[in-house]
Amino acid sequence: GKNEHGQIGDGSQAWRSQPTRVRGLDLPALQVVVGSEHSCALLEDESVWCWGGNERAQLGDGSGLDSLSPLRVIP
């Protein structure tokens, strides 16, 4: 699917027609949620990681900058 903001999480902005592994997540995900321009995962260790569009601070890092790879959300 679309990946113009890096929401697929493979480190690129290339559109994908096949499922693609998210780079940088070392543990299995218990849950994954997606928006139109970003994605987030709850991992086994209860950490939350997000990537993709961040125009409205949806990645939780306070930067407002898109991320092509997962960023850990700090509560």
Tab-separated table of C-alpha atoms in Angstrom:
chain	number	residue	atom	x	y	z
A	1	GLY	CA	0.000	0.000	0.000
A	2	LYS	CA	0.874	3.647	0.287
A	3	ASN	CA	4.092	4.473	2.056
A	4	GLU	CA	4.752	8.140	1.299
A	5	HIS	CA	5.274	8.921	4.994
A	6	GLY	CA	7.071	5.680	5.865
A	7	GLN	CA	3.980	4.144	7.455
A	8	ILE	CA	4.959	0.647	6.320
A	9	GLY	CA	8.073	0.817	8.522
A	10	ASP	CA	10.603	-0.781	6.183
A	11	GLY	CA	12.899	2.251	6.118
A	12	SER	CA	11.697	3.455	2.714
A	13	GLN	CA	8.919	5.457	1.106
A	14	ALA	CA	8.335	2.901	-1.660
A	15	TRP	CA	4.776	1.638	-2.098
A	16	ARG	CA	4.398	-2.097	-1.402
A	17	SER	CA	1.983	-4.651	-2.858
A	18	GLN	CA	3.092	-7.430	-0.480
A	19	PRO	CA	3.315	-7.643	3.319
A	20	THR	CA	6.642	-6.212	4.457
A	21	ARG	CA	8.576	-6.750	7.691
A	22	VAL	CA	8.922	-3.685	9.908
A	23	ARG	CA	12.614	-2.952	10.486
A	24	GLY	CA	13.856	-2.239	13.992
A	25	LEU	CA	11.332	-4.166	16.077
A	26	ASP	CA	13.258	-6.852	17.958
A	27	LEU	CA	10.308	-8.462	19.740
A	28	PRO	CA	7.000	-9.842	18.496
A	29	ALA	CA	4.082	-7.419	18.341
A	30	LEU	CA	1.019	-8.176	20.457
A	31	GLN	CA	-1.071	-5.533	18.691
A	32	VAL	CA	-0.662	-3.287	15.664
A	33	VAL	CA	-2.809	-0.247	14.892
A	34	VAL	CA	-2.658	1.893	11.774
A	35	GLY	CA	-3.848	5.292	10.681
A	36	SER	CA	-3.853	6.648	7.166
A	37	GLU	CA	-0.251	7.892	7.482
A	38	HIS	CA	1.236	6.172	10.558
A	39	SER	CA	1.400	2.830	12.366
A	40	CYS	CA	2.057	1.744	15.954
A	41	ALA	CA	2.814	-1.573	17.634
A	42	LEU	CA	2.568	-2.827	21.208
A	43	LEU	CA	5.416	-5.278	21.730
A	44	GLU	CA	5.750	-8.280	24.046
A	45	ASP	CA	7.677	-6.202	26.595
A	46	GLU	CA	4.755	-3.698	26.711
A	47	SER	CA	6.742	-0.991	24.895
A	48	VAL	CA	4.972	0.990	22.179
A	49	TRP	CA	6.673	1.903	18.900
A	50	CYS	CA	5.311	4.156	16.126
A	51	TRP	CA	6.458	5.186	12.643
A	52	GLY	CA	5.249	7.081	9.594
A	53	GLY	CA	3.561	10.489	9.345
A	54	ASN	CA	3.958	12.789	12.332
A	55	GLU	CA	2.489	16.126	11.206
A	56	ARG	CA	0.072	16.131	14.144
A	57	ALA	CA	2.530	14.576	16.658
A	58	GLN	CA	0.888	11.157	16.290
A	59	LEU	CA	4.205	9.328	16.801
A	60	GLY	CA	4.512	10.614	20.351
A	61	ASP	CA	8.085	11.910	20.077
A	62	GLY	CA	7.207	15.619	20.068
A	63	SER	CA	9.191	16.338	16.897
A	64	GLY	CA	6.468	16.640	14.264
A	65	LEU	CA	8.858	14.926	11.806
A	66	ASP	CA	7.968	11.771	9.853
A	67	SER	CA	9.927	8.621	10.684
A	68	LEU	CA	10.660	5.839	8.183
A	69	SER	CA	11.495	3.450	11.022
A	70	PRO	CA	9.956	2.752	14.449
A	71	LEU	CA	10.455	5.207	17.323
A	72	ARG	CA	9.839	4.136	20.913
A	73	VAL	CA	7.003	6.091	22.514
A	74	ILE	CA	8.040	7.304	25.942
A	75	PRO	CA	5.067	7.754	28.305
